[in-house]
């Protein structure tokens, strides 16, 4: 007990210094070899250390913890007697129960595969014997660089090159006869030992650099009897081995060793061609049978097809019947049950490309896309069913992706009705988002022909297609129908409707805003829920419920990123400025409920400042207008700052704000500033320059400039100018009595009263507020 406590304490102390990375080791027995598979954090450096009765794998990354607890659950100890992972050493010690060897290779991104077999690799004794220096003639250099050992590929190829080239040795080494008339052009004598050494060196280098790969696995080469290689078609076992290691079935030239050679130019051209065709490194098209989903089931009821397979799934001692599980997984995919298919696939002890493909198909059924690294991503240029599933694997579709639209439609038409209804909306939405509206329309028409009742998923895809075509009314009606259906896509339809109306500055009903709040709570802690929450608060503001909108914004603010918080703040303040009454506007703006003024967009800050100025809150308005900047925004800021200065009775500050700025609107503000400063004469010119003759007349009146007042457009002002500053002498009669002069004065007085009356009617005196 004390020893266990000390051991637990030791593990706790080790956990203080670093974080261990646990690597699960899976195992499986195959015909002729035992396989161990481990998924590491990444492709890391490792080396094999041979020892008597076994070998060790030593990894360069510290902190690896290997879980070996389930290694012998699926394998016997016929080949692997024991496996130990020493604590804190990032290594595996393998003990063999036979004269076995190791074949270790990388698969996929970070999966290390270890095959243990007496035939899958050379035994440790054979490897040691091969690596011993061979006796050579003094004039025959060794095949390596000095004493540097050969790689695994070089060792295997070396013996075969001896026997493959041996029959032709005399032909190349023969010396031309003296009587040969073409002696000058004859081939010189070759040193076959040098040729062999150089060839092995270059092959070794090419394999190391990844420019050369075996057309068959290395254990197949090791099993081949030493001697000339006989050409022939690859067997099914060889093809399966090739698929399991991720290598393509490249044909091997007749009469040549089983190697495939490509230059750097070939690799570059292949990559460029694949990029143009929208394909990845998986250049070979997948077999059609691997994705022939319509052939994996029938029109019979589900229970009649799945029941017999489920009964035969487990044999004696709960042993999984591999073929039955494979058929059952395919049947689940046929019926669109992705999760069930993946559960059955996890019972199958196979790790080849076909199994990976079935897992990807199941993921597409569940999530609408394939996982990263799927082999389907490079298959858009293939035949109909393969191209169809390749498009379904992408999310989103690249807009520059080129594919055969007719082939995709043929593949979709071949699917059973239930899969067309399940996958059709997903495919149509992807095509529409990538700009392929015509093909998306064709997919939706196929769905409509297969059923009389439209599903909400189909209605959502049709609404998005109508929006892409510019049919806004049809799109909104379709989204409303999906929302009212209260089905799975209702939440996404509501989100699209709210975002669409927000973008078009259209009103949103309070009911839709409340429904968005319910969906935001339902999908909380997800990316979709966060997006719905932002739409919910925006919809509240758009519906006029500003109090609830700002309360929800304050509640959500701690969970929002800085970017989301700024965007939502601008939406709230924008609707508040444009649609709220004066009381609500002042209540939330003066309290900075929408955030600090400097966090608003420049155009929105100007709108808020303008409305505050109109409400008479000049100090608050000034805080929303920052220092002017060059450009149109700076021009508008200068004008608004000048207006604020005039409202604060600071005409000189207003003119400072307008320095180096020109325009009719600027002249109007300068005129007001000069008028407020008492420079009415100068104000007249600015008013006339800004096309405001009435205000110019007012300034002329204040300036006492009767001559310019007579040129006013208002006849009342012209009469007042003549009245106050007659053009000629008074029209008194040169001769006459007092009575005549008094009559003239009475007439002038009556005319003056009429002129003053018209002046008061045109420019009434402001009413004094009642106390």
XYZ file of C-alpha atoms in Angstrom:
771
model
C 0.000 0.000 0.000
C 2.826 2.397 0.883
C 4.548 1.617 -2.398
C 1.393 2.504 -4.290
C 1.045 5.799 -2.445
C 4.662 6.676 -3.203
C 4.137 5.802 -6.839
C 1.002 8.005 -7.003
C 2.916 10.870 -5.385
C 5.700 10.444 -7.939
C 3.213 10.682 -10.798
C 1.713 13.862 -9.294
C 5.160 15.445 -9.076
C 5.906 14.500 -12.646
C 2.606 16.065 -13.705
C 3.803 19.337 -12.193
C 6.716 19.588 -14.606
C 5.099 18.741 -17.914
C 2.002 17.537 -19.629
C 2.226 13.991 -20.960
C 0.707 13.091 -24.291
C -0.981 9.695 -24.189
C -0.716 7.600 -27.356
C -3.225 4.788 -27.735
C -1.821 1.667 -29.414
C -4.210 -0.423 -31.484
C -3.409 -3.922 -32.688
C -4.625 -6.595 -35.059
C -3.595 -10.025 -36.297
C -3.428 -10.528 -40.057
C -2.452 -13.454 -42.190
C 1.320 -13.570 -42.007
C 1.932 -10.532 -39.792
C 0.825 -8.658 -36.673
C 0.142 -4.930 -36.957
C 0.467 -2.202 -34.336
C -0.961 1.234 -35.097
C -0.383 4.395 -33.066
C -1.512 7.950 -33.801
C 1.169 10.366 -32.653
C 0.770 14.141 -32.182
C 2.765 14.671 -35.389
C 5.361 12.993 -37.540
C 8.343 12.970 -35.194
C 11.803 11.493 -35.472
C 12.280 7.928 -34.234
C 14.838 5.133 -34.506
C 14.862 1.373 -34.109
C 17.303 -0.248 -31.698
C 17.767 -3.990 -32.191
C 18.441 -6.279 -29.265
C 18.422 -9.984 -28.661
C 14.908 -11.344 -28.924
C 13.287 -8.067 -29.860
C 13.617 -4.426 -30.798
C 12.914 -0.974 -29.367
C 11.322 2.104 -30.922
C 12.846 5.290 -29.500
C 11.107 8.612 -30.188
C 12.762 12.022 -30.169
C 9.886 13.852 -28.471
C 9.870 13.632 -24.649
C 6.657 13.311 -22.691
C 5.027 10.555 -24.766
C 3.031 8.044 -22.749
C 2.032 4.863 -24.572
C -1.136 3.072 -23.517
C -0.428 -0.647 -24.028
C -3.287 -1.930 -21.899
C -5.376 -3.166 -24.843
C -2.658 -4.383 -27.195
C -3.332 -8.089 -26.563
C -7.129 -7.772 -26.618
C -7.187 -8.550 -30.346
C -3.896 -10.378 -30.976
C -2.165 -13.488 -29.724
C 1.401 -13.744 -28.493
C 2.506 -15.895 -31.433
C 4.700 -13.131 -32.862
C 4.712 -10.349 -30.278
C 5.448 -11.847 -26.893
C 5.377 -8.635 -24.877
C 5.385 -4.847 -25.216
C 6.631 -2.490 -22.536
C 6.588 1.313 -22.429
C 9.147 2.470 -19.813
C 7.920 5.461 -17.848
C 9.280 8.828 -18.960
C 11.490 7.450 -21.764
C 9.259 7.896 -24.882
C 10.100 4.412 -26.123
C 8.537 1.024 -26.746
C 10.326 -2.246 -26.027
C 9.037 -5.121 -28.181
C 9.814 -8.745 -27.355
C 9.337 -11.273 -30.164
C 8.146 -14.853 -29.863
C 9.659 -15.768 -33.236
C 12.585 -14.908 -35.455
C 10.686 -11.796 -36.564
C 11.505 -8.479 -38.077
C 9.900 -5.034 -38.221
C 8.432 -3.054 -41.091
C 7.630 0.461 -39.910
C 6.103 3.216 -42.035
C 4.038 6.382 -41.768
C 0.404 6.428 -42.879
C -1.723 9.526 -43.339
C -0.491 12.564 -41.379
C 0.765 11.127 -38.096
C -0.158 7.443 -37.947
C 2.832 5.144 -37.390
C 2.285 1.538 -38.493
C 4.489 -1.295 -37.214
C 4.212 -4.722 -38.882
C 5.814 -7.709 -37.116
C 6.341 -10.814 -39.214
C 8.877 -13.474 -40.086
C 8.291 -12.653 -43.789
C 7.157 -9.040 -43.701
C 10.748 -7.928 -43.214
C 14.206 -9.350 -42.915
C 14.974 -10.843 -39.562
C 17.333 -9.063 -37.279
C 20.057 -11.632 -37.973
C 19.640 -11.194 -41.721
C 19.787 -7.439 -41.447
C 22.967 -7.645 -39.419
C 24.479 -10.014 -41.953
C 23.550 -7.795 -44.879
C 24.987 -4.701 -43.237
C 28.348 -6.411 -42.724
C 31.033 -5.227 -45.179
C 31.155 -7.493 -48.203
C 34.454 -8.748 -49.583
C 35.210 -6.841 -52.732
C 37.941 -6.756 -55.299
C 40.396 -3.877 -54.971
C 39.036 -2.265 -58.108
C 35.365 -2.660 -57.111
C 34.146 0.192 -54.881
C 31.412 -0.435 -52.387
C 27.848 0.601 -53.079
C 27.703 3.259 -50.383
C 29.480 6.476 -49.584
C 32.509 5.196 -47.691
C 31.363 3.127 -44.731
C 27.859 4.657 -44.614
C 25.251 1.850 -44.365
C 22.634 1.397 -47.050
C 18.984 2.142 -46.550
C 16.347 -0.572 -46.428
C 15.376 -0.021 -50.087
C 19.002 -0.127 -51.208
C 19.577 -3.450 -49.427
C 16.555 -5.027 -51.098
C 17.364 -3.662 -54.536
C 21.060 -4.487 -54.400
C 20.725 -8.249 -54.670
C 18.126 -7.992 -57.422
C 20.250 -5.667 -59.519
C 23.044 -8.264 -59.501
C 20.828 -10.936 -60.947
C 18.797 -8.690 -63.246
C 21.866 -7.234 -64.913
C 23.973 -10.403 -64.875
C 22.663 -11.930 -68.170
C 23.650 -8.807 -70.089
C 27.110 -8.384 -68.518
C 29.002 -9.873 -71.460
C 27.103 -7.849 -74.000
C 27.988 -4.542 -72.375
C 31.544 -5.492 -71.522
C 32.497 -6.914 -74.904
C 35.149 -5.106 -76.889
C 34.376 -4.408 -80.552
C 36.260 -6.455 -83.100
C 39.084 -4.809 -85.070
C 37.281 -5.574 -88.293
C 34.192 -3.714 -87.162
C 33.785 -0.739 -89.559
C 31.839 1.190 -86.922
C 34.424 0.792 -84.228
C 34.633 4.548 -83.647
C 30.935 4.652 -82.732
C 30.865 1.392 -80.798
C 29.999 1.394 -77.121
C 33.003 1.511 -74.810
C 33.561 -1.127 -72.201
C 31.561 -0.548 -68.992
C 32.655 -1.238 -65.463
C 29.475 -2.924 -64.240
C 30.612 -2.727 -60.624
C 30.809 1.071 -60.844
C 27.465 1.191 -62.633
C 25.872 -0.976 -60.000
C 27.329 1.069 -57.115
C 26.283 4.377 -58.675
C 22.778 3.107 -59.445
C 22.264 1.808 -55.921
C 23.516 5.114 -54.494
C 21.094 7.136 -56.621
C 18.208 4.804 -55.838
C 19.016 5.113 -52.165
C 19.025 8.916 -52.420
C 15.776 8.972 -54.400
C 13.978 6.771 -51.875
C 15.220 8.942 -49.020
C 14.016 12.132 -50.735
C 10.623 10.651 -51.582
C 11.213 10.821 -55.344
C 11.131 7.043 -55.691
C 8.623 4.664 -54.182
C 8.022 0.953 -54.466
C 5.108 -0.152 -56.613
C 4.566 -2.903 -54.032
C 5.178 -2.896 -50.284
C 8.694 -3.727 -49.169
C 7.589 -6.929 -47.458
C 6.298 -8.146 -50.844
C 9.766 -7.528 -52.281
C 11.365 -9.379 -49.394
C 9.076 -12.376 -49.953
C 9.962 -12.568 -53.670
C 12.629 -15.224 -54.339
C 15.937 -13.691 -55.233
C 16.256 -13.788 -58.950
C 14.981 -12.033 -62.042
C 11.696 -10.283 -61.440
C 8.886 -11.737 -63.487
C 6.365 -9.248 -64.789
C 2.704 -9.861 -64.299
C -0.503 -8.263 -63.019
C -0.787 -7.330 -59.367
C -2.693 -9.797 -57.269
C -5.665 -8.870 -55.123
C -3.560 -9.199 -52.012
C -0.967 -6.863 -53.436
C -3.682 -4.398 -54.378
C -5.087 -4.477 -50.846
C -1.644 -3.925 -49.408
C -1.145 -0.994 -51.731
C -4.480 0.509 -50.684
C -3.714 0.055 -47.006
C -0.484 1.996 -47.299
C -2.027 4.802 -49.310
C -0.070 4.034 -52.507
C -1.762 4.106 -55.865
C -1.865 1.099 -58.141
C 0.538 2.460 -60.698
C 1.223 -0.132 -63.405
C 4.735 -1.570 -63.474
C 6.528 -1.748 -66.809
C 7.067 -5.244 -68.102
C 10.546 -6.590 -67.622
C 11.442 -3.878 -65.077
C 11.834 -4.081 -61.294
C 8.824 -3.092 -59.182
C 9.727 0.544 -58.804
C 8.084 3.743 -59.950
C 10.316 6.692 -60.853
C 9.321 10.301 -61.275
C 11.411 13.425 -61.624
C 10.889 16.723 -59.887
C 9.491 18.091 -63.150
C 6.938 15.259 -63.304
C 5.838 15.987 -59.748
C 5.487 19.691 -60.448
C 3.522 19.149 -63.648
C 1.246 16.684 -61.914
C 0.587 19.146 -59.076
C -0.192 21.942 -61.545
C -2.534 19.738 -63.546
C -4.279 18.595 -60.388
C -4.725 22.216 -59.290
C -6.249 23.113 -62.654
C -8.633 20.156 -62.460
C -9.508 20.841 -58.846
C -7.965 17.549 -57.723
C -5.662 16.731 -54.842
C -2.846 14.243 -54.540
C -5.351 11.410 -54.886
C -4.980 11.582 -58.662
C -6.509 8.162 -59.351
C -10.295 8.086 -59.382
C -11.902 5.900 -56.768
C -13.632 2.748 -57.975
C -17.292 3.410 -58.721
C -18.237 0.338 -56.681
C -16.887 2.037 -53.558
C -19.558 4.781 -53.796
C -22.324 2.852 -55.569
C -24.746 3.589 -52.754
C -27.939 2.685 -54.722
C -26.675 -0.917 -54.949
C -26.223 -1.260 -51.184
C -29.917 -1.614 -50.417
C -33.307 -2.189 -51.941
C -36.889 -0.935 -51.754
C -37.735 -3.543 -49.112
C -38.562 -2.244 -45.622
C -35.607 -1.371 -43.457
C -36.249 -4.029 -40.826
C -36.308 -6.778 -43.441
C -32.835 -5.801 -44.638
C -31.175 -4.797 -41.364
C -32.634 -7.555 -39.182
C -30.808 -10.549 -40.703
C -27.511 -8.641 -40.758
C -27.833 -7.621 -37.117
C -28.500 -11.241 -36.128
C -25.315 -12.380 -37.861
C -23.171 -9.443 -36.700
C -21.628 -11.247 -33.709
C -20.422 -14.807 -33.725
C -19.128 -17.119 -31.027
C -17.475 -15.380 -28.066
C -18.835 -12.030 -29.378
C -16.491 -12.169 -32.326
C -17.459 -9.519 -34.902
C -18.208 -10.977 -38.297
C -16.231 -8.608 -40.490
C -18.085 -9.143 -43.775
C -21.478 -8.824 -42.090
C -20.424 -5.594 -40.365
C -19.196 -4.228 -43.688
C -22.549 -5.004 -45.367
C -24.502 -3.543 -42.441
C -22.487 -0.296 -42.520
C -23.202 0.043 -46.233
C -26.901 -0.604 -45.611
C -27.004 2.119 -42.962
C -25.403 4.537 -45.428
C -28.013 3.540 -48.023
C -30.767 4.531 -45.587
C -29.008 7.787 -44.624
C -28.040 6.706 -41.090
C -24.550 8.145 -40.757
C -24.052 7.786 -37.007
C -25.171 4.147 -36.999
C -22.872 3.416 -39.943
C -19.866 4.884 -38.117
C -20.623 2.812 -35.029
C -20.605 -0.372 -37.095
C -17.471 0.689 -38.980
C -15.645 1.041 -35.667
C -16.100 -2.717 -35.170
C -14.297 -3.606 -38.403
C -10.608 -4.326 -38.129
C -9.575 -2.755 -41.415
C -7.646 0.458 -42.044
C -7.588 0.836 -45.811
C -8.851 3.546 -48.138
C -12.249 1.943 -48.653
C -12.932 1.941 -44.913
C -11.825 5.558 -44.701
C -14.146 6.375 -47.580
C -17.149 4.734 -45.894
C -16.451 6.770 -42.766
C -16.368 9.938 -44.867
C -19.707 9.051 -46.485
C -21.235 8.542 -43.052
C -19.882 11.906 -41.899
C -21.419 13.593 -44.940
C -24.818 12.135 -44.053
C -24.565 13.492 -40.495
C -22.761 16.813 -40.867
C -23.045 17.696 -44.553
C -19.274 17.601 -45.125
C -16.308 15.242 -44.968
C -13.514 15.599 -42.400
C -10.212 17.224 -43.261
C -7.931 15.099 -45.373
C -10.724 13.091 -46.964
C -9.814 11.282 -50.187
C -13.065 12.586 -51.674
C -11.688 16.117 -52.004
C -9.678 15.228 -55.088
C -12.384 13.368 -57.002
C -14.485 16.099 -58.640
C -13.185 15.221 -62.087
C -14.218 11.570 -61.845
C -17.318 9.680 -62.944
C -20.855 10.571 -61.885
C -21.242 8.979 -58.416
C -17.685 9.778 -57.332
C -17.982 13.419 -58.469
C -21.299 13.748 -56.627
C -19.888 12.616 -53.293
C -16.777 14.723 -53.851
C -18.931 17.855 -54.124
C -20.881 16.840 -51.024
C -17.585 16.476 -49.139
C -16.727 20.171 -49.623
C -18.192 22.863 -47.393
C -18.156 25.419 -48.810
C -17.508 24.664 -52.461
C -14.557 26.632 -53.865
C -15.955 29.203 -56.279
C -13.289 28.377 -58.884
C -13.911 24.622 -58.726
C -14.471 23.115 -62.191
C -16.563 19.940 -62.497
C -18.951 18.135 -64.836
C -22.389 19.472 -63.922
C -24.212 16.825 -65.958
C -22.261 14.035 -64.264
C -23.218 15.386 -60.836
C -26.878 15.533 -61.842
C -26.734 11.970 -63.203
C -25.181 10.735 -59.972
C -27.836 12.528 -57.926
C -30.677 11.176 -60.060
C -29.423 7.621 -59.451
C -29.833 7.947 -55.667
C -32.933 6.492 -53.998
C -35.764 8.896 -53.216
C -35.040 9.167 -49.504
C -31.388 10.071 -50.102
C -32.351 12.643 -52.725
C -34.603 14.320 -50.183
C -31.906 14.142 -47.505
C -28.887 15.225 -49.540
C -30.570 17.332 -52.232
C -31.092 20.493 -50.134
C -27.518 20.257 -48.805
C -26.078 19.919 -52.310
C -28.317 22.647 -53.773
C -27.324 25.140 -51.071
C -23.621 24.453 -51.633
C -23.998 24.864 -55.397
C -26.001 28.066 -54.993
C -23.472 29.550 -52.564
C -20.700 28.853 -55.091
C -22.626 30.557 -57.912
C -23.912 27.448 -59.722
C -27.553 28.512 -59.621
C -28.660 26.577 -62.694
C -27.334 23.269 -61.386
C -28.803 23.978 -57.947
C -32.166 24.648 -59.582
C -31.931 21.316 -61.414
C -31.182 19.456 -58.164
C -34.215 21.036 -56.463
C -36.448 20.121 -59.399
C -35.386 16.485 -59.059
C -36.427 16.590 -55.405
C -39.806 18.086 -56.305
C -40.435 15.341 -58.857
C -39.750 12.621 -56.306
C -42.243 13.808 -53.670
C -45.499 15.753 -53.489
C -44.738 17.318 -50.112
C -41.945 19.869 -49.745
C -39.745 19.420 -46.712
C -38.572 22.483 -44.729
C -34.965 21.768 -45.754
C -35.976 21.943 -49.415
C -38.005 25.105 -48.835
C -34.967 26.749 -47.222
C -32.780 25.868 -50.220
C -35.449 27.217 -52.596
C -35.656 30.477 -50.606
C -31.878 30.939 -50.787
C -31.969 30.276 -54.541
C -34.740 32.856 -54.985
C -32.669 35.391 -53.047
C -29.692 34.726 -55.334
C -31.925 35.350 -58.343
C -33.026 38.713 -56.918
C -36.560 37.571 -56.031
C -36.574 39.148 -52.581
C -40.310 38.836 -52.024
C -40.340 35.148 -52.930
C -37.298 34.534 -50.756
C -38.839 36.215 -47.692
C -42.117 34.331 -48.173
C -40.182 31.063 -48.336
C -38.218 31.889 -45.202
C -41.420 32.810 -43.381
C -42.911 29.421 -44.351
C -39.866 27.591 -43.014
C -40.018 29.579 -39.764
C -43.694 28.768 -39.306
C -43.029 25.055 -39.841
C -41.179 24.908 -36.494
C -38.821 22.306 -37.935
C -35.064 21.811 -37.659
C -34.118 24.464 -40.266
C -36.498 27.048 -38.781
C -33.750 28.599 -36.685
C -31.454 29.079 -39.675
C -34.322 30.498 -41.742
C -35.112 33.025 -38.993
C -31.458 34.028 -38.774
C -31.272 34.572 -42.526
C -34.474 36.623 -42.515
C -33.278 38.878 -39.691
C -29.840 39.409 -41.224
C -31.370 40.118 -44.626
C -33.742 42.750 -43.227
C -31.004 44.293 -41.134
C -28.840 44.649 -44.236
C -31.700 46.356 -46.081
C -32.678 48.562 -43.074
C -36.144 47.033 -43.011
C -38.267 46.770 -39.849
C -38.422 43.502 -37.925
C -41.449 42.372 -35.967
C -41.172 42.019 -32.212
C -42.424 38.416 -32.462
C -39.488 37.490 -34.688
C -37.126 39.182 -32.252
C -38.551 37.198 -29.335
C -38.305 33.946 -31.305
C -34.666 34.719 -32.080
C -34.061 35.081 -28.343
C -35.517 31.623 -27.724
C -33.290 30.076 -30.395
C -30.269 31.929 -29.023
C -30.868 30.323 -25.650
C -31.422 26.893 -27.211
C -28.172 27.001 -29.209
C -26.075 28.746 -26.569
C -22.393 27.835 -26.283
C -22.218 27.183 -30.042
C -21.037 29.366 -32.896
C -24.555 29.368 -34.347
C -25.986 30.372 -30.971
C -23.626 33.335 -30.684
C -24.590 34.478 -34.154
C -28.277 34.102 -33.266
C -27.777 36.068 -30.041
C -26.315 38.995 -31.987
C -29.250 38.846 -34.399
C -31.642 38.751 -31.429
C -30.334 41.964 -29.893
C -30.258 43.673 -33.289
C -33.836 42.576 -34.008
C -34.997 44.011 -30.681
C -33.524 47.380 -31.617
C -35.003 47.190 -35.130
C -38.444 46.460 -33.659
C -38.236 49.519 -31.388
C -37.792 47.650 -28.092
C -34.759 49.702 -27.108
C -35.006 49.089 -23.377
C -34.956 45.314 -23.787
C -32.288 45.547 -26.485
C -29.856 47.467 -24.280
C -30.585 45.204 -21.296
C -29.754 42.121 -23.363
C -26.669 43.845 -24.741
C -25.420 44.583 -21.218
C -26.024 40.943 -20.267
C -24.145 39.591 -23.282
C -21.307 42.127 -23.270
C -18.858 40.101 -21.084
C -19.131 37.075 -23.406
C -18.616 39.002 -26.647
C -15.338 39.492 -28.425
C -14.169 43.050 -28.965
C -15.113 42.876 -32.641
C -18.606 41.483 -31.978
C -19.189 43.969 -29.198
C -18.269 46.901 -31.434
C -20.439 45.663 -34.305
C -23.468 45.082 -32.095
C -22.991 48.445 -30.411
C -23.050 50.234 -33.759
C -26.247 48.437 -34.766
C -28.013 49.409 -31.542
C -26.934 53.047 -31.639
C -27.783 53.245 -35.343
C -31.386 52.129 -34.814
C -31.625 54.308 -31.714
C -30.493 57.398 -33.613
C -32.703 56.750 -36.619
C -35.941 55.591 -35.006
C -36.159 56.384 -31.303
C -38.119 59.302 -29.900
C -36.229 62.168 -28.280
C -36.734 60.874 -24.750
C -35.380 57.361 -25.471
C -32.596 58.755 -27.607
C -31.371 61.116 -24.911
C -31.827 58.547 -22.132
C -29.519 55.916 -23.674
C -27.144 58.254 -25.487
C -26.333 60.614 -22.625
C -25.792 57.591 -20.350
C -23.394 56.009 -22.904
C -25.410 52.754 -22.855
C -24.206 52.094 -26.385
C -20.567 52.491 -25.455
C -18.020 55.248 -25.598
C -18.340 57.747 -28.484
C -14.905 56.899 -29.891
C -15.932 53.273 -30.424
C -18.656 54.178 -32.931
C -18.183 54.219 -36.678
C -17.347 57.750 -37.956
C -20.573 58.213 -39.927
C -22.675 56.958 -37.010
C -20.870 59.255 -34.569
C -21.690 62.195 -36.862
C -25.367 61.213 -36.914
C -25.500 60.987 -33.122
C -23.738 64.340 -32.757
C -26.088 66.003 -35.245
C -29.169 64.803 -33.378
C -27.742 65.909 -30.033
C -27.022 69.323 -31.543
C -30.580 69.604 -32.832
C -31.829 68.706 -29.347
C -29.718 71.516 -27.875
C -27.088 69.369 -26.121
C -24.045 71.013 -27.646
C -21.513 69.782 -25.086
C -22.603 66.167 -25.542
C -22.630 66.627 -29.305
C -19.054 67.849 -29.220
C -17.838 64.588 -27.586
C -19.014 62.541 -30.589
C -16.986 64.560 -33.094
C -13.302 63.809 -32.965
C -10.542 65.894 -34.489
C -11.148 66.226 -38.221
C -9.255 64.047 -40.662
C -8.450 64.563 -44.354
C -11.027 63.445 -46.872
C -14.845 63.522 -47.037
C -15.264 62.346 -43.431
C -12.999 65.122 -42.237
C -14.998 67.670 -44.251
C -18.259 66.615 -42.594
C -16.623 66.680 -39.179
C -15.380 70.239 -39.739
C -18.831 71.438 -40.730
C -20.446 69.817 -37.708
C -17.817 71.189 -35.335
C -18.401 74.653 -36.805
C -22.169 74.283 -36.254
C -21.546 73.294 -32.650
C -19.282 76.335 -32.139
C -21.961 78.635 -33.571
C -24.568 77.059 -31.301
C -22.235 77.838 -28.397
C -21.933 81.486 -29.578
C -18.276 81.058 -30.571
C -18.087 82.534 -34.070
C -14.299 82.849 -34.135
C -13.883 79.135 -33.237
C -16.309 78.299 -36.016
C -14.145 80.148 -38.521
C -11.076 78.305 -37.222
C -12.811 74.993 -37.918
C -13.490 76.131 -41.483
C -9.941 77.084 -42.378
C -8.739 75.682 -45.734
C -12.206 74.364 -46.512
C -14.245 75.575 -49.487
C -17.789 75.112 -50.738
C -21.250 76.655 -50.692
C -22.088 75.015 -47.352
C -18.841 76.397 -45.940
C -19.713 79.928 -47.144
C -23.089 79.645 -45.401
C -21.405 78.818 -42.118
C -18.852 81.607 -42.567
C -21.711 84.049 -43.200
C -23.406 82.959 -39.987
C -20.125 83.332 -38.086
C -19.525 86.858 -39.445
C -23.139 87.805 -38.769
C -22.840 86.527 -35.188
C -19.599 88.463 -34.779
C -21.327 91.699 -35.915
C -19.569 91.874 -39.298
C -22.838 92.155 -41.213
C -21.322 93.752 -44.291
C -18.968 90.823 -44.883
C -21.785 88.407 -44.072
C -23.811 89.834 -46.978
C -21.209 88.649 -49.487
C -20.990 85.133 -47.971
C -24.789 84.821 -47.932
C -24.980 85.821 -51.568
C -22.145 83.381 -52.431
C -24.073 80.566 -50.758
C -27.290 81.514 -52.618
C -29.195 82.829 -49.603
C -30.572 86.224 -50.709
C -33.125 86.451 -47.896
C -30.430 86.148 -45.235
C -28.258 88.557 -47.186
C -31.127 91.075 -46.993
C -31.361 90.571 -43.232
C -27.636 91.253 -42.890
C -27.983 94.367 -45.079
C -30.785 95.553 -42.802
C -28.594 95.052 -39.729
C -25.667 96.727 -41.474
C -27.824 99.706 -42.593
C -26.744 99.163 -46.186
C -29.891 100.640 -47.842
C -28.375 100.618 -51.270
C -27.916 96.799 -51.236
C -31.247 96.424 -49.467
C -32.993 98.065 -52.458
C -31.575 95.163 -54.578
C -33.242 92.545 -52.388
C -35.716 90.195 -53.971
C -38.300 90.878 -51.259
C -40.465 93.890 -52.251
C -41.175 94.645 -48.591
C -37.468 95.091 -47.927
C -37.178 97.311 -50.997
C -40.010 99.529 -49.703
C -38.359 99.708 -46.269
C -35.089 100.787 -47.905
C -36.899 103.539 -49.825
C -38.769 104.518 -46.700
C -35.685 104.742 -44.513
C -33.397 106.162 -47.175
C -35.383 107.939 -49.911
C -33.777 107.993 -53.324
C -34.684 111.727 -53.871
C -35.718 114.714 -51.776
C -39.147 114.568 -50.046
C -41.976 115.302 -52.462
C -42.965 118.542 -50.768
C -44.596 121.096 -53.072
C -42.174 123.943 -53.728
C -44.953 126.386 -53.214
C -48.064 126.057 -51.220
C -49.481 126.513 -47.828
C -49.295 124.582 -44.665
C -52.379 122.600 -45.582
C -50.758 121.110 -48.668
C -47.634 120.111 -46.791
C -49.686 118.494 -44.023
C -51.697 116.534 -46.619
C -48.461 115.198 -48.070
C -47.171 114.188 -44.665
C -50.422 112.326 -43.940
C -50.107 110.395 -47.187
C -46.520 109.479 -46.389
C -47.513 108.377 -42.900
C -50.248 106.119 -44.254
C -47.812 104.582 -46.723
C -45.277 103.993 -43.936
C -47.897 102.234 -41.795
C -48.782 99.916 -44.700
C -45.121 99.082 -45.297
C -44.533 98.353 -41.615
C -47.657 96.206 -41.529
C -46.443 94.106 -44.458
C -43.024 93.852 -42.798
C -44.540 92.505 -39.565
C -46.606 90.020 -41.522
C -43.522 88.769 -43.400
C -41.259 88.700 -40.336
C -43.378 88.295 -37.190
C -41.905 89.168 -33.816
C -40.983 86.059 -31.735
C -43.470 85.287 -28.991
C -42.113 85.570 -25.485
C -42.590 82.339 -23.479
C -45.090 82.557 -20.690
C -43.616 82.208 -17.230
